[in-house]
Amino acid sequence: MALLGSRQRIGDMGKPAMCEHELSSIDREYLAPRAFQIRVSEERYVRVYDVGPTDAPAVIRLHGTPGSGLKGVVNYVATAPIFCRLIALDRQGYGGSTPAPGRKVKDIAELVEVAMDHLLIERAAVFGASGGGPHALATAALLPDRISRVASLAGIGPSFGPGFDYADNQVPLMQEEILMARAGRDASRDYYRRVIARDDDPEIAAGLYCENDLRVGRFVTEVYGGIRKHIESRFGLNDQIYSVEEAYLDDFHSFAAPWEFDLASISAPVRIYHGLADIMVPPAHSRWLQSQIPNAELELFPKLGHNFEQLMPHVYAWLAQGGP
C-alpha cells in the first residue's frame, strides 16, 4: 500500500526517554522510544511508537479497549526485552490516531500496513490484548504475506459464533457491556459513563478484575508511572487527543458487529494466552478462538487474570522467533 503523505517525528529521536544518567550508551540506543504521526490519507493519521534495536525482529502491538500504544512502550522500557523491536500503534480514535466512526475490526489491517511500509518493515509478528486480540487476528488474516506470527492475550471472541455467545458465562458487568453494545450506541454510552469511566471505583473494579489484576494494577501504576511521565515529557505528547468515550463506543460496536474476516484463513503460527482467573474475559473466549483457528496453540495460566504485564517478555520471546 502506497503511503499518501509524509510522517512527522514527535520529539527528539536522538535523546533517551529516561534520564540520561540512568542509562548506559547501549540502553540509550535500545530503550529510547521514537514516536511518529504517519499520514494514512488526506484527513487521517496514525500515531506509531517504535522502540528497541532496529535490526531485531519487529513485533507490532495493538492495544486493548480503551487504551493507547504508549502503555506498551512503557512496559517494553520497563522490562527491556531488547531481543525484539516493538512497534505500538494507537488504534483509531485513541491517542493521536484519527477516529474512524463506523469502523470494523478488519479495518485495523490498513493502519498496520501503512505503519510497516513507512518504517520499511517487510514482515513482523503482531499481538493484541483483550480488545486488541481480534485486531491482531484480523491483521494476520488480511496481511498473510506480512505477518510472521500472531498472539492473542486474554482476547475477546465475537459477539456470536458457531456454538459461542459473548454474553454467556460472563460476570454481570461484562455481560451488560456486550448487551448494551448490541442494543445501540446510546445504551453503550450510558454503560461507559456508569462503569468504564469509573473503573477506579473499588466497588466497580471488584466486579471487573480478579485480586491478582488489582494487585498488579497497583504495582504498575506506582512503578511504571515515572517512566510514562518521562516519555510523555520527552515527546511533549498529549496521550489522548480525541474522545476516549467515542473510541470506546466505536470499538464495542465493531465487536458487536461481524468482524468481516475469516479466522480459519490465518496461516501464520498463532499462540493464544489466557489467565484462568480472568473474570473480565473468561477463558471460554480463548478456547473458542483456538477451536476456530487451525494452527492455534492455547497456553493457560493458573491464578493469572486479565493483566499480562508480568508475562510480556515470555510473549515477546515467542513472537520474536518469527524472525525479521
PDB file of C-alpha atoms in Angstrom:
ATOM      1  CA  MET A   1       0.000   0.000   0.000  1.00  0.00           C
ATOM      2  CA  ALA A   2       1.448   3.334  -1.015  1.00  0.00           C
ATOM      3  CA  LEU A   3       1.666   5.964   1.696  1.00  0.00           C
ATOM      4  CA  LEU A   4      -0.240   9.110   0.817  1.00  0.00           C
ATOM      5  CA  GLY A   5       1.820  11.549   2.786  1.00  0.00           C
ATOM      6  CA  SER A   6       4.859  12.107   4.900  1.00  0.00           C
ATOM      7  CA  ARG A   7       5.455  11.203   8.504  1.00  0.00           C
ATOM      8  CA  GLN A   8       6.107  13.655  11.279  1.00  0.00           C
ATOM      9  CA  ARG A   9       8.504  12.665  14.037  1.00  0.00           C
ATOM     10  CA  ILE A  10       7.475  13.689  17.541  1.00  0.00           C
ATOM     11  CA  GLY A  11      10.239  14.814  19.854  1.00  0.00           C
ATOM     12  CA  ASP A  12      13.955  14.206  19.513  1.00  0.00           C
ATOM     13  CA  MET A  13      14.790  10.707  18.302  1.00  0.00           C
ATOM     14  CA  GLY A  14      18.370  11.080  19.469  1.00  0.00           C
ATOM     15  CA  LYS A  15      17.559  11.576  23.148  1.00  0.00           C
ATOM     16  CA  PRO A  16      16.525   8.822  25.542  1.00  0.00           C
ATOM     17  CA  ALA A  17      13.065   8.777  27.070  1.00  0.00           C
ATOM     18  CA  MET A  18      14.553   8.263  30.547  1.00  0.00           C
ATOM     19  CA  CYS A  19      17.076  10.304  32.477  1.00  0.00           C
ATOM     20  CA  GLU A  20      20.420  10.089  30.698  1.00  0.00           C
ATOM     21  CA  HIS A  21      22.394   9.312  33.846  1.00  0.00           C
ATOM     22  CA  GLU A  22      20.208   6.226  34.384  1.00  0.00           C
ATOM     23  CA  LEU A  23      21.085   4.689  31.007  1.00  0.00           C
ATOM     24  CA  SER A  24      24.232   3.185  29.504  1.00  0.00           C
ATOM     25  CA  SER A  25      25.121   4.064  25.910  1.00  0.00           C
ATOM     26  CA  ILE A  26      23.579   0.753  24.773  1.00  0.00           C
ATOM     27  CA  ASP A  27      20.372   1.466  26.707  1.00  0.00           C
ATOM     28  CA  ARG A  28      20.139   4.920  25.144  1.00  0.00           C
ATOM     29  CA  GLU A  29      20.107   3.295  21.720  1.00  0.00           C
ATOM     30  CA  TYR A  30      17.731   0.443  22.558  1.00  0.00           C
ATOM     31  CA  LEU A  31      15.335   1.953  25.096  1.00  0.00           C
ATOM     32  CA  ALA A  32      14.783   5.467  23.728  1.00  0.00           C
ATOM     33  CA  PRO A  33      11.364   5.389  22.052  1.00  0.00           C
ATOM     34  CA  ARG A  34      10.632   7.144  18.774  1.00  0.00           C
ATOM     35  CA  ALA A  35       7.138   8.467  18.001  1.00  0.00           C
ATOM     36  CA  PHE A  36       5.615   9.368  14.626  1.00  0.00           C
ATOM     37  CA  GLN A  37       2.405  10.724  13.151  1.00  0.00           C
ATOM     38  CA  ILE A  38       2.006   8.836   9.871  1.00  0.00           C
ATOM     39  CA  ARG A  39      -0.396  10.015   7.238  1.00  0.00           C
ATOM     40  CA  VAL A  40      -2.907   7.387   6.113  1.00  0.00           C
ATOM     41  CA  SER A  41      -4.988   9.587   3.786  1.00  0.00           C
ATOM     42  CA  GLU A  42      -5.756  13.277   3.294  1.00  0.00           C
ATOM     43  CA  GLU A  43      -7.543  13.551   6.634  1.00  0.00           C
ATOM     44  CA  ARG A  44      -6.372  10.534   8.637  1.00  0.00           C
ATOM     45  CA  TYR A  45      -3.232   9.865  10.652  1.00  0.00           C
ATOM     46  CA  VAL A  46      -1.981   7.021  12.821  1.00  0.00           C
ATOM     47  CA  ARG A  47       0.350   7.575  15.753  1.00  0.00           C
ATOM     48  CA  VAL A  48       3.092   4.958  15.914  1.00  0.00           C
ATOM     49  CA  TYR A  49       5.707   4.314  18.602  1.00  0.00           C
ATOM     50  CA  ASP A  50       8.944   2.493  17.749  1.00  0.00           C
ATOM     51  CA  VAL A  51      11.366   1.259  20.421  1.00  0.00           C
ATOM     52  CA  GLY A  52      14.210  -1.245  20.524  1.00  0.00           C
ATOM     53  CA  PRO A  53      17.019  -2.310  18.201  1.00  0.00           C
ATOM     54  CA  THR A  54      16.049  -1.575  14.604  1.00  0.00           C
ATOM     55  CA  ASP A  55      17.831  -4.716  13.394  1.00  0.00           C
ATOM     56  CA  ALA A  56      15.909  -7.035  15.745  1.00  0.00           C
ATOM     57  CA  PRO A  57      12.698  -8.912  14.784  1.00  0.00           C
ATOM     58  CA  ALA A  58       9.763  -6.486  14.724  1.00  0.00           C
ATOM     59  CA  VAL A  59       6.719  -7.083  16.930  1.00  0.00           C
ATOM     60  CA  ILE A  60       3.570  -4.977  16.471  1.00  0.00           C
ATOM     61  CA  ARG A  61       1.345  -4.299  19.478  1.00  0.00           C
ATOM     62  CA  LEU A  62      -2.376  -3.493  19.165  1.00  0.00           C
ATOM     63  CA  HIS A  63      -3.762  -2.222  22.467  1.00  0.00           C
ATOM     64  CA  GLY A  64      -6.980  -3.110  24.234  1.00  0.00           C
ATOM     65  CA  THR A  65     -10.218  -1.229  24.942  1.00  0.00           C
ATOM     66  CA  PRO A  66      -9.745   1.524  25.943  1.00  0.00           C
ATOM     67  CA  GLY A  67      -6.001   2.070  25.644  1.00  0.00           C
ATOM     68  CA  SER A  68      -3.099   3.520  23.693  1.00  0.00           C
ATOM     69  CA  GLY A  69       0.196   2.481  22.174  1.00  0.00           C
ATOM     70  CA  LEU A  70       2.116   4.316  24.872  1.00  0.00           C
ATOM     71  CA  LYS A  71       1.264   1.700  27.517  1.00  0.00           C
ATOM     72  CA  GLY A  72       3.085  -0.967  25.525  1.00  0.00           C
ATOM     73  CA  VAL A  73       6.129   1.272  25.119  1.00  0.00           C
ATOM     74  CA  VAL A  74       6.278   1.848  28.873  1.00  0.00           C
ATOM     75  CA  ASN A  75       6.136  -1.908  29.524  1.00  0.00           C
ATOM     76  CA  TYR A  76       8.899  -2.507  26.967  1.00  0.00           C
ATOM     77  CA  VAL A  77      11.166   0.130  28.504  1.00  0.00           C
ATOM     78  CA  ALA A  78      10.488  -1.267  31.997  1.00  0.00           C
ATOM     79  CA  THR A  79      11.145  -4.923  31.107  1.00  0.00           C
ATOM     80  CA  ALA A  80      13.752  -4.357  28.329  1.00  0.00           C
ATOM     81  CA  PRO A  81      13.138  -7.360  26.014  1.00  0.00           C
ATOM     82  CA  ILE A  82      15.743  -5.977  23.602  1.00  0.00           C
ATOM     83  CA  PHE A  83      15.773  -9.179  21.539  1.00  0.00           C
ATOM     84  CA  CYS A  84      12.883  -7.611  19.601  1.00  0.00           C
ATOM     85  CA  ARG A  85      11.826  -4.225  18.246  1.00  0.00           C
ATOM     86  CA  LEU A  86       8.389  -3.023  19.363  1.00  0.00           C
ATOM     87  CA  ILE A  87       6.039  -1.102  17.075  1.00  0.00           C
ATOM     88  CA  ALA A  88       2.999   0.108  19.052  1.00  0.00           C
ATOM     89  CA  LEU A  89       0.048   1.750  17.308  1.00  0.00           C
ATOM     90  CA  ASP A  90      -2.713   3.938  18.659  1.00  0.00           C
ATOM     91  CA  ARG A  91      -5.846   2.377  17.175  1.00  0.00           C
ATOM     92  CA  GLN A  92      -8.438   4.632  15.517  1.00  0.00           C
ATOM     93  CA  GLY A  93      -9.697   7.347  17.874  1.00  0.00           C
ATOM     94  CA  TYR A  94      -7.208   6.545  20.629  1.00  0.00           C
ATOM     95  CA  GLY A  95      -4.107   8.569  21.474  1.00  0.00           C
ATOM     96  CA  GLY A  96      -3.046  10.507  18.391  1.00  0.00           C
ATOM     97  CA  SER A  97      -4.803   8.418  15.719  1.00  0.00           C
ATOM     98  CA  THR A  98      -7.717   9.889  13.802  1.00  0.00           C
ATOM     99  CA  PRO A  99     -11.157   8.498  14.717  1.00  0.00           C
ATOM    100  CA  ALA A 100     -12.992   6.362  12.160  1.00  0.00           C
ATOM    101  CA  PRO A 101     -16.676   6.226  13.152  1.00  0.00           C
ATOM    102  CA  GLY A 102     -18.388   3.101  11.890  1.00  0.00           C
ATOM    103  CA  ARG A 103     -15.103   1.202  11.555  1.00  0.00           C
ATOM    104  CA  LYS A 104     -14.958  -2.588  11.523  1.00  0.00           C
ATOM    105  CA  VAL A 105     -12.448  -4.833  13.281  1.00  0.00           C
ATOM    106  CA  LYS A 106     -10.886  -5.684   9.904  1.00  0.00           C
ATOM    107  CA  ASP A 107     -10.045  -2.023   9.229  1.00  0.00           C
ATOM    108  CA  ILE A 108      -7.006  -2.162  11.532  1.00  0.00           C
ATOM    109  CA  ALA A 109      -5.060  -4.007   8.813  1.00  0.00           C
ATOM    110  CA  GLU A 110      -4.789  -0.809   6.768  1.00  0.00           C
ATOM    111  CA  LEU A 111      -3.131   1.076   9.628  1.00  0.00           C
ATOM    112  CA  VAL A 112      -0.707  -1.763  10.311  1.00  0.00           C
ATOM    113  CA  GLU A 113       0.301  -1.956   6.662  1.00  0.00           C
ATOM    114  CA  VAL A 114       0.816   1.807   6.427  1.00  0.00           C
ATOM    115  CA  ALA A 115       2.996   1.743   9.553  1.00  0.00           C
ATOM    116  CA  MET A 116       5.062  -1.194   8.288  1.00  0.00           C
ATOM    117  CA  ASP A 117       5.562   0.398   4.868  1.00  0.00           C
ATOM    118  CA  HIS A 118       6.641   3.671   6.364  1.00  0.00           C
ATOM    119  CA  LEU A 119       9.099   2.085   8.795  1.00  0.00           C
ATOM    120  CA  LEU A 120      10.422  -0.156   5.982  1.00  0.00           C
ATOM    121  CA  ILE A 121       9.420  -3.341   7.787  1.00  0.00           C
ATOM    122  CA  GLU A 122       8.662  -6.172   5.373  1.00  0.00           C
ATOM    123  CA  ARG A 123       7.484  -8.783   7.898  1.00  0.00           C
ATOM    124  CA  ALA A 124       6.594  -8.640  11.581  1.00  0.00           C
ATOM    125  CA  ALA A 125       4.825 -10.527  14.327  1.00  0.00           C
ATOM    126  CA  VAL A 126       1.665  -8.987  15.792  1.00  0.00           C
ATOM    127  CA  PHE A 127      -0.210  -9.334  19.063  1.00  0.00           C
ATOM    128  CA  GLY A 128      -3.165  -7.786  20.795  1.00  0.00           C
ATOM    129  CA  ALA A 129      -4.506  -7.960  24.335  1.00  0.00           C
ATOM    130  CA  SER A 130      -8.179  -8.019  25.318  1.00  0.00           C
ATOM    131  CA  GLY A 131      -9.991  -5.843  22.742  1.00  0.00           C
ATOM    132  CA  GLY A 132      -6.764  -5.743  20.748  1.00  0.00           C
ATOM    133  CA  GLY A 133      -6.896  -9.529  20.299  1.00  0.00           C
ATOM    134  CA  PRO A 134      -9.376  -9.606  17.399  1.00  0.00           C
ATOM    135  CA  HIS A 135      -7.487  -6.753  15.741  1.00  0.00           C
ATOM    136  CA  ALA A 136      -4.273  -8.791  15.806  1.00  0.00           C
ATOM    137  CA  LEU A 137      -6.098 -11.802  14.374  1.00  0.00           C
ATOM    138  CA  ALA A 138      -7.618  -9.607  11.651  1.00  0.00           C
ATOM    139  CA  THR A 139      -4.177  -8.302  10.740  1.00  0.00           C
ATOM    140  CA  ALA A 140      -2.820 -11.843  10.400  1.00  0.00           C
ATOM    141  CA  ALA A 141      -5.801 -12.940   8.309  1.00  0.00           C
ATOM    142  CA  LEU A 142      -5.726  -9.952   5.951  1.00  0.00           C
ATOM    143  CA  LEU A 143      -1.943  -9.449   5.623  1.00  0.00           C
ATOM    144  CA  PRO A 144      -0.738 -13.063   5.334  1.00  0.00           C
ATOM    145  CA  ASP A 145       2.462 -12.154   3.477  1.00  0.00           C
ATOM    146  CA  ARG A 146       3.484  -9.546   6.045  1.00  0.00           C
ATOM    147  CA  ILE A 147       2.745 -11.294   9.377  1.00  0.00           C
ATOM    148  CA  SER A 148       5.123 -13.978  10.677  1.00  0.00           C
ATOM    149  CA  ARG A 149       3.364 -14.859  13.965  1.00  0.00           C
ATOM    150  CA  VAL A 150       0.304 -13.693  15.881  1.00  0.00           C
ATOM    151  CA  ALA A 151      -0.665 -13.811  19.552  1.00  0.00           C
ATOM    152  CA  SER A 152      -3.888 -13.045  21.374  1.00  0.00           C
ATOM    153  CA  LEU A 153      -3.625 -12.235  25.097  1.00  0.00           C
ATOM    154  CA  ALA A 154      -6.891 -12.594  27.008  1.00  0.00           C
ATOM    155  CA  GLY A 155      -8.536 -11.699  23.710  1.00  0.00           C
ATOM    156  CA  ILE A 156     -12.262 -11.479  23.215  1.00  0.00           C
ATOM    157  CA  GLY A 157     -14.345 -13.688  20.967  1.00  0.00           C
ATOM    158  CA  PRO A 158     -17.013 -12.340  18.600  1.00  0.00           C
ATOM    159  CA  SER A 159     -20.484 -11.313  19.645  1.00  0.00           C
ATOM    160  CA  PHE A 160     -21.788 -14.549  18.146  1.00  0.00           C
ATOM    161  CA  GLY A 161     -20.076 -17.553  16.540  1.00  0.00           C
ATOM    162  CA  PRO A 162     -20.783 -21.234  15.971  1.00  0.00           C
ATOM    163  CA  GLY A 163     -21.517 -22.516  19.473  1.00  0.00           C
ATOM    164  CA  PHE A 164     -20.425 -19.227  21.029  1.00  0.00           C
ATOM    165  CA  ASP A 165     -22.262 -16.258  22.549  1.00  0.00           C
ATOM    166  CA  TYR A 166     -20.167 -13.466  24.082  1.00  0.00           C
ATOM    167  CA  ALA A 167     -22.839 -12.874  26.727  1.00  0.00           C
ATOM    168  CA  ASP A 168     -22.660 -16.427  28.102  1.00  0.00           C
ATOM    169  CA  ASN A 169     -20.769 -17.152  31.335  1.00  0.00           C
ATOM    170  CA  GLN A 170     -19.867 -13.500  31.922  1.00  0.00           C
ATOM    171  CA  VAL A 171     -19.862 -11.707  35.261  1.00  0.00           C
ATOM    172  CA  PRO A 172     -22.815  -9.271  35.406  1.00  0.00           C
ATOM    173  CA  LEU A 173     -20.917  -6.097  34.482  1.00  0.00           C
ATOM    174  CA  MET A 174     -19.262  -7.721  31.467  1.00  0.00           C
ATOM    175  CA  GLN A 175     -22.472  -9.345  30.285  1.00  0.00           C
ATOM    176  CA  GLU A 176     -24.128  -5.952  30.463  1.00  0.00           C
ATOM    177  CA  GLU A 177     -21.331  -4.434  28.364  1.00  0.00           C
ATOM    178  CA  ILE A 178     -21.944  -6.621  25.300  1.00  0.00           C
ATOM    179  CA  LEU A 179     -25.716  -6.481  25.698  1.00  0.00           C
ATOM    180  CA  MET A 180     -25.570  -2.683  25.715  1.00  0.00           C
ATOM    181  CA  ALA A 181     -23.364  -2.737  22.606  1.00  0.00           C
ATOM    182  CA  ARG A 182     -25.957  -4.890  20.854  1.00  0.00           C
ATOM    183  CA  ALA A 183     -28.688  -2.501  21.984  1.00  0.00           C
ATOM    184  CA  GLY A 184     -27.097   0.542  20.340  1.00  0.00           C
ATOM    185  CA  ARG A 185     -24.783   3.478  20.821  1.00  0.00           C
ATOM    186  CA  ASP A 186     -26.891   5.316  23.409  1.00  0.00           C
ATOM    187  CA  ALA A 187     -27.041   2.235  25.642  1.00  0.00           C
ATOM    188  CA  SER A 188     -23.271   1.752  25.320  1.00  0.00           C
ATOM    189  CA  ARG A 189     -22.653   5.391  26.144  1.00  0.00           C
ATOM    190  CA  ASP A 190     -24.640   5.079  29.350  1.00  0.00           C
ATOM    191  CA  TYR A 191     -22.690   1.937  30.277  1.00  0.00           C
ATOM    192  CA  TYR A 192     -19.359   3.620  29.569  1.00  0.00           C
ATOM    193  CA  ARG A 193     -20.198   6.558  31.837  1.00  0.00           C
ATOM    194  CA  ARG A 194     -21.514   4.352  34.649  1.00  0.00           C
ATOM    195  CA  VAL A 195     -18.809   1.672  34.559  1.00  0.00           C
ATOM    196  CA  ILE A 196     -15.768   2.099  32.319  1.00  0.00           C
ATOM    197  CA  ALA A 197     -15.154   5.752  33.143  1.00  0.00           C
ATOM    198  CA  ARG A 198     -15.370   4.863  36.848  1.00  0.00           C
ATOM    199  CA  ASP A 199     -13.399   1.604  36.913  1.00  0.00           C
ATOM    200  CA  ASP A 200     -11.103   3.036  39.587  1.00  0.00           C
ATOM    201  CA  ASP A 201     -14.060   2.903  41.992  1.00  0.00           C
ATOM    202  CA  PRO A 202     -13.268  -0.080  44.265  1.00  0.00           C
ATOM    203  CA  GLU A 203     -16.792  -1.481  44.037  1.00  0.00           C
ATOM    204  CA  ILE A 204     -16.782  -1.377  40.233  1.00  0.00           C
ATOM    205  CA  ALA A 205     -13.203  -2.662  39.991  1.00  0.00           C
ATOM    206  CA  ALA A 206     -14.131  -5.685  42.125  1.00  0.00           C
ATOM    207  CA  GLY A 207     -16.751  -6.607  39.521  1.00  0.00           C
ATOM    208  CA  LEU A 208     -14.247  -6.409  36.652  1.00  0.00           C
ATOM    209  CA  TYR A 209     -10.907  -7.672  37.957  1.00  0.00           C
ATOM    210  CA  CYS A 210      -9.648 -10.603  39.993  1.00  0.00           C
ATOM    211  CA  GLU A 211      -7.474  -9.927  43.035  1.00  0.00           C
ATOM    212  CA  ASN A 212      -4.230 -10.523  41.129  1.00  0.00           C
ATOM    213  CA  ASP A 213      -5.277  -7.981  38.481  1.00  0.00           C
ATOM    214  CA  LEU A 214      -5.944  -5.389  41.173  1.00  0.00           C
ATOM    215  CA  ARG A 215      -2.581  -6.103  42.814  1.00  0.00           C
ATOM    216  CA  VAL A 216      -0.658  -5.895  39.516  1.00  0.00           C
ATOM    217  CA  GLY A 217      -2.539  -2.747  38.573  1.00  0.00           C
ATOM    218  CA  ARG A 218      -1.438  -1.016  41.766  1.00  0.00           C
ATOM    219  CA  PHE A 219       2.162  -2.111  41.175  1.00  0.00           C
ATOM    220  CA  VAL A 220       2.199  -0.943  37.562  1.00  0.00           C
ATOM    221  CA  THR A 221       0.699   2.430  38.451  1.00  0.00           C
ATOM    222  CA  GLU A 222       3.337   3.034  41.121  1.00  0.00           C
ATOM    223  CA  VAL A 223       6.414   1.616  39.389  1.00  0.00           C
ATOM    224  CA  TYR A 224       5.724   2.415  35.733  1.00  0.00           C
ATOM    225  CA  GLY A 225       4.195   5.835  36.385  1.00  0.00           C
ATOM    226  CA  GLY A 226       7.532   7.640  36.432  1.00  0.00           C
ATOM    227  CA  ILE A 227       8.660   6.031  33.172  1.00  0.00           C
ATOM    228  CA  ARG A 228       5.428   7.035  31.456  1.00  0.00           C
ATOM    229  CA  LYS A 229       5.677  10.656  32.605  1.00  0.00           C
ATOM    230  CA  HIS A 230       9.274  10.846  31.410  1.00  0.00           C
ATOM    231  CA  ILE A 231       8.375   9.541  27.945  1.00  0.00           C
ATOM    232  CA  GLU A 232       5.423  11.913  27.674  1.00  0.00           C
ATOM    233  CA  SER A 233       7.515  14.906  28.712  1.00  0.00           C
ATOM    234  CA  ARG A 234      10.328  13.946  26.325  1.00  0.00           C
ATOM    235  CA  PHE A 235       7.951  13.951  23.372  1.00  0.00           C
ATOM    236  CA  GLY A 236       5.648  16.710  24.628  1.00  0.00           C
ATOM    237  CA  LEU A 237       2.813  14.297  23.917  1.00  0.00           C
ATOM    238  CA  ASN A 238      -0.879  14.648  24.523  1.00  0.00           C
ATOM    239  CA  ASP A 239      -1.564  10.974  25.185  1.00  0.00           C
ATOM    240  CA  GLN A 240      -5.230  11.315  24.173  1.00  0.00           C
ATOM    241  CA  ILE A 241      -6.142  13.939  21.566  1.00  0.00           C
ATOM    242  CA  TYR A 242      -9.601  12.569  20.779  1.00  0.00           C
ATOM    243  CA  SER A 243     -12.526  11.371  22.910  1.00  0.00           C
ATOM    244  CA  VAL A 244     -11.851   8.082  24.696  1.00  0.00           C
ATOM    245  CA  GLU A 245     -15.594   7.664  25.118  1.00  0.00           C
ATOM    246  CA  GLU A 246     -16.225   7.850  21.373  1.00  0.00           C
ATOM    247  CA  ALA A 247     -13.325   5.499  20.621  1.00  0.00           C
ATOM    248  CA  TYR A 248     -14.704   3.007  23.158  1.00  0.00           C
ATOM    249  CA  LEU A 249     -18.152   3.183  21.533  1.00  0.00           C
ATOM    250  CA  ASP A 250     -16.614   2.626  18.088  1.00  0.00           C
ATOM    251  CA  ASP A 251     -14.744  -0.385  19.474  1.00  0.00           C
ATOM    252  CA  PHE A 252     -17.699  -2.090  21.083  1.00  0.00           C
ATOM    253  CA  HIS A 253     -19.983  -1.546  18.149  1.00  0.00           C
ATOM    254  CA  SER A 254     -17.356  -3.141  15.928  1.00  0.00           C
ATOM    255  CA  PHE A 255     -17.154  -6.049  18.391  1.00  0.00           C
ATOM    256  CA  ALA A 256     -20.938  -6.496  18.358  1.00  0.00           C
ATOM    257  CA  ALA A 257     -20.967  -6.488  14.543  1.00  0.00           C
ATOM    258  CA  PRO A 258     -19.472  -9.179  12.289  1.00  0.00           C
ATOM    259  CA  TRP A 259     -15.668  -8.955  12.254  1.00  0.00           C
ATOM    260  CA  GLU A 260     -15.584  -9.412   8.452  1.00  0.00           C
ATOM    261  CA  PHE A 261     -12.597 -11.712   8.215  1.00  0.00           C
ATOM    262  CA  ASP A 262     -12.206 -15.489   8.394  1.00  0.00           C
ATOM    263  CA  LEU A 263     -10.407 -16.863  11.446  1.00  0.00           C
ATOM    264  CA  ALA A 264      -9.798 -20.132   9.617  1.00  0.00           C
ATOM    265  CA  SER A 265      -7.823 -18.290   6.923  1.00  0.00           C
ATOM    266  CA  ILE A 266      -4.969 -17.347   9.295  1.00  0.00           C
ATOM    267  CA  SER A 267      -1.862 -19.131   8.044  1.00  0.00           C
ATOM    268  CA  ALA A 268       0.779 -17.740  10.422  1.00  0.00           C
ATOM    269  CA  PRO A 269       1.531 -19.591  13.685  1.00  0.00           C
ATOM    270  CA  VAL A 270      -0.924 -18.495  16.380  1.00  0.00           C
ATOM    271  CA  ARG A 271      -0.421 -18.562  20.154  1.00  0.00           C
ATOM    272  CA  ILE A 272      -3.374 -17.758  22.431  1.00  0.00           C
ATOM    273  CA  TYR A 273      -2.651 -16.849  26.066  1.00  0.00           C
ATOM    274  CA  HIS A 274      -5.260 -16.651  28.824  1.00  0.00           C
ATOM    275  CA  GLY A 275      -5.370 -16.461  32.603  1.00  0.00           C
ATOM    276  CA  LEU A 276      -7.684 -18.944  34.273  1.00  0.00           C
ATOM    277  CA  ALA A 277      -8.626 -16.342  36.915  1.00  0.00           C
ATOM    278  CA  ASP A 278      -9.720 -13.770  34.315  1.00  0.00           C
ATOM    279  CA  ILE A 279     -13.234 -12.567  35.130  1.00  0.00           C
ATOM    280  CA  MET A 280     -13.308  -9.716  32.595  1.00  0.00           C
ATOM    281  CA  VAL A 281     -12.860 -12.041  29.596  1.00  0.00           C
ATOM    282  CA  PRO A 282     -13.423 -15.675  30.636  1.00  0.00           C
ATOM    283  CA  PRO A 283     -11.079 -18.343  29.224  1.00  0.00           C
ATOM    284  CA  ALA A 284     -14.027 -19.686  27.184  1.00  0.00           C
ATOM    285  CA  HIS A 285     -13.298 -16.895  24.686  1.00  0.00           C
ATOM    286  CA  SER A 286      -9.786 -18.172  24.008  1.00  0.00           C
ATOM    287  CA  ARG A 287     -10.857 -21.814  23.966  1.00  0.00           C
ATOM    288  CA  TRP A 288     -13.429 -20.965  21.291  1.00  0.00           C
ATOM    289  CA  LEU A 289     -10.890 -18.968  19.253  1.00  0.00           C
ATOM    290  CA  GLN A 290      -8.484 -21.907  19.338  1.00  0.00           C
ATOM    291  CA  SER A 291     -11.232 -24.169  18.003  1.00  0.00           C
ATOM    292  CA  GLN A 292     -11.725 -21.880  15.006  1.00  0.00           C
ATOM    293  CA  ILE A 293      -8.063 -21.334  14.005  1.00  0.00           C
ATOM    294  CA  PRO A 294      -6.423 -24.449  12.529  1.00  0.00           C
ATOM    295  CA  ASN A 295      -2.851 -23.838  13.730  1.00  0.00           C
ATOM    296  CA  ALA A 296      -3.564 -22.148  17.062  1.00  0.00           C
ATOM    297  CA  GLU A 297      -1.956 -23.188  20.336  1.00  0.00           C
ATOM    298  CA  LEU A 298      -3.525 -22.284  23.688  1.00  0.00           C
ATOM    299  CA  GLU A 299      -1.475 -21.529  26.798  1.00  0.00           C
ATOM    300  CA  LEU A 300      -3.415 -21.176  30.051  1.00  0.00           C
ATOM    301  CA  PHE A 301      -2.035 -19.701  33.289  1.00  0.00           C
ATOM    302  CA  PRO A 302      -3.468 -20.650  36.713  1.00  0.00           C
ATOM    303  CA  LYS A 303      -4.195 -17.714  39.026  1.00  0.00           C
ATOM    304  CA  LEU A 304      -3.428 -15.157  36.304  1.00  0.00           C
ATOM    305  CA  GLY A 305      -6.228 -12.726  35.466  1.00  0.00           C
ATOM    306  CA  HIS A 306      -6.678 -10.216  32.655  1.00  0.00           C
ATOM    307  CA  ASN A 307      -3.413  -8.331  33.181  1.00  0.00           C
ATOM    308  CA  PHE A 308      -0.393  -9.768  31.325  1.00  0.00           C
ATOM    309  CA  GLU A 309       2.207  -7.167  32.349  1.00  0.00           C
ATOM    310  CA  GLN A 310       4.214  -9.791  34.252  1.00  0.00           C
ATOM    311  CA  LEU A 311       4.476 -12.170  31.296  1.00  0.00           C
ATOM    312  CA  MET A 312       5.323  -9.853  28.424  1.00  0.00           C
ATOM    313  CA  PRO A 313       8.988 -10.926  27.982  1.00  0.00           C
ATOM    314  CA  HIS A 314       7.686 -14.518  27.674  1.00  0.00           C
ATOM    315  CA  VAL A 315       5.214 -13.423  24.973  1.00  0.00           C
ATOM    316  CA  TYR A 316       7.800 -11.313  23.144  1.00  0.00           C
ATOM    317  CA  ALA A 317      10.241 -14.241  23.115  1.00  0.00           C
ATOM    318  CA  TRP A 318       7.735 -16.434  21.259  1.00  0.00           C
ATOM    319  CA  LEU A 319       6.761 -13.686  18.822  1.00  0.00           C
ATOM    320  CA  ALA A 320      10.386 -12.816  18.047  1.00  0.00           C
ATOM    321  CA  GLN A 321      11.011 -16.364  16.829  1.00  0.00           C
ATOM    322  CA  GLY A 322       9.123 -15.373  13.697  1.00  0.00           C
ATOM    323  CA  GLY A 323      12.251 -13.552  12.546  1.00  0.00           C
ATOM    324  CA  PRO A 324      12.604 -10.117  10.893  1.00  0.00           C
TER     325      PRO A 324
END
